[in-house]
Short mmCIF file of C-alpha atoms in Angstrom, two decimals:
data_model
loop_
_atom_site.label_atom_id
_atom_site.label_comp_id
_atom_site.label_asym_id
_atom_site.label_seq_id
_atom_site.Cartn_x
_atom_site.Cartn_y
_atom_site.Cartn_z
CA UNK A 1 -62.34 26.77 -28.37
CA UNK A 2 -60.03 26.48 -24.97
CA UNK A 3 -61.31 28.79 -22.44
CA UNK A 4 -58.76 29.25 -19.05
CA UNK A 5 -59.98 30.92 -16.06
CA UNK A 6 -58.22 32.08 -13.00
CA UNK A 7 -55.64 29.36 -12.97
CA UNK A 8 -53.20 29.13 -10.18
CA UNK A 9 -50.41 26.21 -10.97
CA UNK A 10 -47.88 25.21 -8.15
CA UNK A 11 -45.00 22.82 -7.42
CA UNK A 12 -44.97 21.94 -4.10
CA UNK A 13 -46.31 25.34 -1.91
CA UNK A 14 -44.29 27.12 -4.14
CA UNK A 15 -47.26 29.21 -6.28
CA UNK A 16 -45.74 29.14 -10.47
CA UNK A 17 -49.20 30.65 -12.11
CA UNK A 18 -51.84 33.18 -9.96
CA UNK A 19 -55.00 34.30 -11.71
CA UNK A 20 -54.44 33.53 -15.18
CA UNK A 21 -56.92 33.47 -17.64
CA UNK A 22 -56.72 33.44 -21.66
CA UNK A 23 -58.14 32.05 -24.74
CA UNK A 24 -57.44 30.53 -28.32
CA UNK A 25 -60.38 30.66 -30.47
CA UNK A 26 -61.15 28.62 -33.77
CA UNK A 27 -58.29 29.51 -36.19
CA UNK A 28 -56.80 30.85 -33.84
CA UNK A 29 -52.83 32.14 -34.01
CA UNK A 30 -51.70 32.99 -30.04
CA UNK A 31 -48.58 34.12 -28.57
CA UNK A 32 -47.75 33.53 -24.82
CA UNK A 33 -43.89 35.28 -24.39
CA UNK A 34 -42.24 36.32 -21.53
CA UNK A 35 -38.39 36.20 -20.08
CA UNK A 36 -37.30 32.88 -18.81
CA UNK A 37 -38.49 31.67 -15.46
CA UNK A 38 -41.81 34.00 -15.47
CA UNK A 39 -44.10 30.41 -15.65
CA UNK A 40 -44.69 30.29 -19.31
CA UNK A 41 -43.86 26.62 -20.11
CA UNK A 42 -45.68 25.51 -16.70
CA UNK A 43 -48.85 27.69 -17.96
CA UNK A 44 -48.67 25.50 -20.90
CA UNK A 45 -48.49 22.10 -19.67
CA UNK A 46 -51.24 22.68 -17.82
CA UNK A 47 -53.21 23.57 -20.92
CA UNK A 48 -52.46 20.38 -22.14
CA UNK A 49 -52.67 18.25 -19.51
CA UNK A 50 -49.66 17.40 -17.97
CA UNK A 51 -50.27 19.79 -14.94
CA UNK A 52 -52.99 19.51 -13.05
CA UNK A 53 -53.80 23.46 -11.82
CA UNK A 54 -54.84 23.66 -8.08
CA UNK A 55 -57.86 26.21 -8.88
CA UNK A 56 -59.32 27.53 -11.54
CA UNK A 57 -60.60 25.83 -14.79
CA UNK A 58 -60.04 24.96 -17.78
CA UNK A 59 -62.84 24.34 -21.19
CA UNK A 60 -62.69 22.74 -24.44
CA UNK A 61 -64.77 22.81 -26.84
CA UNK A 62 -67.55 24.16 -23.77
CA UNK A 63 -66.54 21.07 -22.21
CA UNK A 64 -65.06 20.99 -18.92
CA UNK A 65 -61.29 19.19 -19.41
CA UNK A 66 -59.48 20.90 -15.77
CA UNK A 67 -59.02 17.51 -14.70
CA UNK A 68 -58.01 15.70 -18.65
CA UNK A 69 -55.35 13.67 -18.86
CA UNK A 70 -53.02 15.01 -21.54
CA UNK A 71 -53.68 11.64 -23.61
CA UNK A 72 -57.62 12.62 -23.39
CA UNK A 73 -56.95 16.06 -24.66
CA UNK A 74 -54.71 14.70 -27.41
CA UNK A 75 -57.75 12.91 -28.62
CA UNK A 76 -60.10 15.61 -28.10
CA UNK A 77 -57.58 17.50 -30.82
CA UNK A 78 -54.80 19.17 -28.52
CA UNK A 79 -51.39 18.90 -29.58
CA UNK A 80 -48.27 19.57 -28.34
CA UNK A 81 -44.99 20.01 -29.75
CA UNK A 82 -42.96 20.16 -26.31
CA UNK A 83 -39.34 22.45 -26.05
CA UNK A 84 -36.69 20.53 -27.09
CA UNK A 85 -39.03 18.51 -29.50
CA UNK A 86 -38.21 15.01 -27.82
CA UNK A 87 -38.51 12.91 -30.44
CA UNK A 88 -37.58 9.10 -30.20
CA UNK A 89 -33.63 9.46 -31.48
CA UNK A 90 -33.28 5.49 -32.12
CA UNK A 91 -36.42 5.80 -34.44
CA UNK A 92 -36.66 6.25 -37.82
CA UNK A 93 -38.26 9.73 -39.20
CA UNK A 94 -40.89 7.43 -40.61
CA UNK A 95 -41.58 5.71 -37.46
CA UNK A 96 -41.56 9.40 -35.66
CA UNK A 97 -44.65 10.34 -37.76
CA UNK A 98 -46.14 7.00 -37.61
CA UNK A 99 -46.56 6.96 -33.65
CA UNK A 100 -48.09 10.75 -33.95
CA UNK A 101 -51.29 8.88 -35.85
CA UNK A 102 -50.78 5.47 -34.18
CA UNK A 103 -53.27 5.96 -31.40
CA UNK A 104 -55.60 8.03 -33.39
CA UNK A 105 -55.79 7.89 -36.90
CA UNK A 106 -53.97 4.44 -37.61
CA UNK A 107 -56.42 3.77 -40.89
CA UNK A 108 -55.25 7.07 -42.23
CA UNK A 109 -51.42 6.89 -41.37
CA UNK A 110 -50.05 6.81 -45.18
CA UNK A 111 -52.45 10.00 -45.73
CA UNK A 112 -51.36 11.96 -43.07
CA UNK A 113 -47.38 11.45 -44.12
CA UNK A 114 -48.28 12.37 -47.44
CA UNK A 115 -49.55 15.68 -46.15
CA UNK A 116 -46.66 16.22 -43.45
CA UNK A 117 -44.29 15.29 -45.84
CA UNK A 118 -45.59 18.27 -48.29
CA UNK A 119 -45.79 20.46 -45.39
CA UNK A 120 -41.74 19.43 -44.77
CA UNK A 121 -40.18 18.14 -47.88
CA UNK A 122 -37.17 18.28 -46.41
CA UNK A 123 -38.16 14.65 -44.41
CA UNK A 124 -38.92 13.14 -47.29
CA UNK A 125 -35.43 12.79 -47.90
CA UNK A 126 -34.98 11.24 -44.33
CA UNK A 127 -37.49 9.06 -43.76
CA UNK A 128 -35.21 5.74 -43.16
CA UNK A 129 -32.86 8.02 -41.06
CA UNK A 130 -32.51 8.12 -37.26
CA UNK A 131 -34.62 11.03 -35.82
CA UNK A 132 -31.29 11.45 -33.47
CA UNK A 133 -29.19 12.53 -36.69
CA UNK A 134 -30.82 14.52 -37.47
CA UNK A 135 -29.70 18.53 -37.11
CA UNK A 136 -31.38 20.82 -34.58
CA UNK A 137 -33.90 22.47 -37.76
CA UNK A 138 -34.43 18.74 -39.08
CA UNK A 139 -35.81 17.28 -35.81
CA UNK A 140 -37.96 20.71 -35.11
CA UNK A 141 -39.77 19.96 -38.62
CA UNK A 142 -40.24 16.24 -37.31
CA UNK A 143 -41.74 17.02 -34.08
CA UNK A 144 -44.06 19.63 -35.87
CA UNK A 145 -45.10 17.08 -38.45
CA UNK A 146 -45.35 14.46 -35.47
CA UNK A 147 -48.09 16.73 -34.03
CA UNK A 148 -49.98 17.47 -37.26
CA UNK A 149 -50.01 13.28 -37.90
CA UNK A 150 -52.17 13.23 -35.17
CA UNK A 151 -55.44 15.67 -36.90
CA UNK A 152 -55.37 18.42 -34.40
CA UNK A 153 -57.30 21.36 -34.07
CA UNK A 154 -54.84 23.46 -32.00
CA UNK A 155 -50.92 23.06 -31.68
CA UNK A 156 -49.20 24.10 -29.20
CA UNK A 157 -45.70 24.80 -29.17
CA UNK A 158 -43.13 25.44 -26.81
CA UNK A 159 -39.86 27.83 -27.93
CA UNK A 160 -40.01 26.08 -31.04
CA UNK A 161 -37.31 28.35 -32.49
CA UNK A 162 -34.98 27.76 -30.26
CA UNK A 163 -31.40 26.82 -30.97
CA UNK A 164 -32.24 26.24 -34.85
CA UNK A 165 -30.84 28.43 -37.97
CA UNK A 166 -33.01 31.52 -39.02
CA UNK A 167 -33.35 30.15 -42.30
CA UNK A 168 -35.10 27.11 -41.06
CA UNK A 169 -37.29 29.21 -38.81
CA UNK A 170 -38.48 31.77 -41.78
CA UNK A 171 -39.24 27.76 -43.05
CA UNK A 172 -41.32 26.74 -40.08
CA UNK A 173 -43.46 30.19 -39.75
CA UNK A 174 -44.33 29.74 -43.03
CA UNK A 175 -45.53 26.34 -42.83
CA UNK A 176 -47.49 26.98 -39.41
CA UNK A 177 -48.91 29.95 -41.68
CA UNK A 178 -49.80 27.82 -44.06
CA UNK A 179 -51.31 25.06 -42.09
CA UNK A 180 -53.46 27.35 -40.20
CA UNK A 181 -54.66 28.46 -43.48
CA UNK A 182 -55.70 25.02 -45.14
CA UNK A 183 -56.65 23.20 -41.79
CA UNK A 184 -58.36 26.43 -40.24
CA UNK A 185 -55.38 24.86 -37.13
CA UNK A 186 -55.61 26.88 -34.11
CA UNK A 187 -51.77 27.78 -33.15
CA UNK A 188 -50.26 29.07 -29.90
CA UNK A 189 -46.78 29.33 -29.63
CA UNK A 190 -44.56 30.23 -26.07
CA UNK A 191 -42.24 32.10 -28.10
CA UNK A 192 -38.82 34.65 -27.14
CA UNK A 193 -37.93 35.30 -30.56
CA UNK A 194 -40.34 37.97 -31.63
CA UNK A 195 -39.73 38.42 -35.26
CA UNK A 196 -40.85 34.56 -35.25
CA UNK A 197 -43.20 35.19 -32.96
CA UNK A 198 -44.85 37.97 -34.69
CA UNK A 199 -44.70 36.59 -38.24
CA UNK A 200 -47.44 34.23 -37.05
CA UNK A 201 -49.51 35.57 -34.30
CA UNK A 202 -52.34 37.44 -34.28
CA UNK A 203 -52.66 37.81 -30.69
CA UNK A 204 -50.46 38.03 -28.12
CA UNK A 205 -50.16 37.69 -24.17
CA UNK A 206 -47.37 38.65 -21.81
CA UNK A 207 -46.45 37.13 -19.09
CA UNK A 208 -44.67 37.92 -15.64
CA UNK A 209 -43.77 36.29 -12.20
CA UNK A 210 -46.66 33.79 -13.06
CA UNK A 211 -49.43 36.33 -14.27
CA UNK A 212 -50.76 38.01 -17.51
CA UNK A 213 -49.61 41.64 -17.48
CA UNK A 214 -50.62 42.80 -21.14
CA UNK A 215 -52.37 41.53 -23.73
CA UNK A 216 -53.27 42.59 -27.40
CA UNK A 217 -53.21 41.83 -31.13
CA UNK A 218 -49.58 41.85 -32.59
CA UNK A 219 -50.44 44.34 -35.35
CA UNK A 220 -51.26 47.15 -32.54
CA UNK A 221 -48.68 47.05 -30.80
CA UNK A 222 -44.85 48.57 -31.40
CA UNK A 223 -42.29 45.84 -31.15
CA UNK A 224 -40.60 48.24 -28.97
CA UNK A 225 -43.13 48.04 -26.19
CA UNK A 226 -43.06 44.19 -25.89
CA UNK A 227 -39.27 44.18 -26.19
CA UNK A 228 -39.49 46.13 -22.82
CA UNK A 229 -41.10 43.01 -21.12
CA UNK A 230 -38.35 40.38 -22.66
CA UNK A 231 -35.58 42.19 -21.32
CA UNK A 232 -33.51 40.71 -18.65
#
């Protein structure tokens, strides 16, 4: 499905990614993790478009997208739930999930809420509220749901437990779980928290100082060993 190979990513002269190549297949459930700084989040923009690497190549689909805008791979059926979820704060919920199908799937809008909204029940309930009320758990469900209004066949998600309660992420692995199921969804996650981390991935890759140093499926491996990596 998306094919990287040899990617080097900079800012500036200063070199972020060297050499990195990876893959998410159909139905695919991925985990990139890493300690902070090592170049995960700017490996992931650029395979979604908003970083343009300097070599190296990207495919989707078999189809050449290294030079995609991230708009053209969000209609292609890349999409991307960023860290910190940015959603539009002076915006209702309901507007939130109406500009994730607005530029795609405008015709199917009231469809595609129905289905979020049984994915998150917990938005039903706050769908005249302002996206900047509400909590930290709340708005992660929105920008998930956000994503998913717009048909994708891959998410991809940055930290997206980060700084919410652990009873709300149990809620959101379980849904991604689900998802993946009933959509076939390909999922990869940049991910710290392993237990999260691990209750949806398949696969995993491991990342430091901008390169892929293991790689493996998560039921192979002892939690121990990956632990070693995350450790500042």
């Amino acid at each position: 499905m998306l094919n990287a190979d040899a990617l080097e990513v900079s800012y500036g002269k200063s070199r972020v990614i060297s050499g990195v190549s990876l893959q998410v297949g159909k139905a695919d459930k991925v985990c990139l993790m890493g300690r902070n700084g090592v170049g995960k989040t700017t490996l992931l923009k650029s395979l979604i478009g908003l970083l343009s690497p300097r070599q190296g190549r990207i495919q989707w689909e078999g189809k050449e997208i290294t030079r995609s805008r991230a708009s053209e791979r969000s209609r292609m059926g890349i999409a991307y739930v960023p860290q910190g979820r940015e959603i539009i704060p002076m915006l209702t919920v309901k507007e939130n999930l109406e500009l994730g199908a607005m530029s795609h799937y405008p015709k199917e809008t009231a469809r595609l809420m129905e289905e979020v909204l049984d994915y998150f029940p917990a938005l039903s309930e706050q769908l005249d509220r302002k996206g900047g009320v509400l909590s930290g758990g709340q708005q992660q469900q929105l920008a998930i749901g956000r994503a998913l209004m717009s048909k994708p066949k891959a998410l991809f998600l940055d930290e997206p437990s980060e700084g919410i309660q652990p009873n709300v992420v149990a809620e959101i692995a379980r849904t991604l779980n689900r998802v993946h199921t009933e959509k076939s969804l390909s999922v990869f996650i940049v991910e710290q928290n392993l237990d999260f981390a691990f209750k949806i991935a398949e696969r995993f890759y491991v990342m430091e100082k901008g390169q892929i140093v293991h790689k493996g499926n998560t039921g192979e491996i002892p939690m121990d060993t990956i632990k070693k990596y995350l450790t500042i």
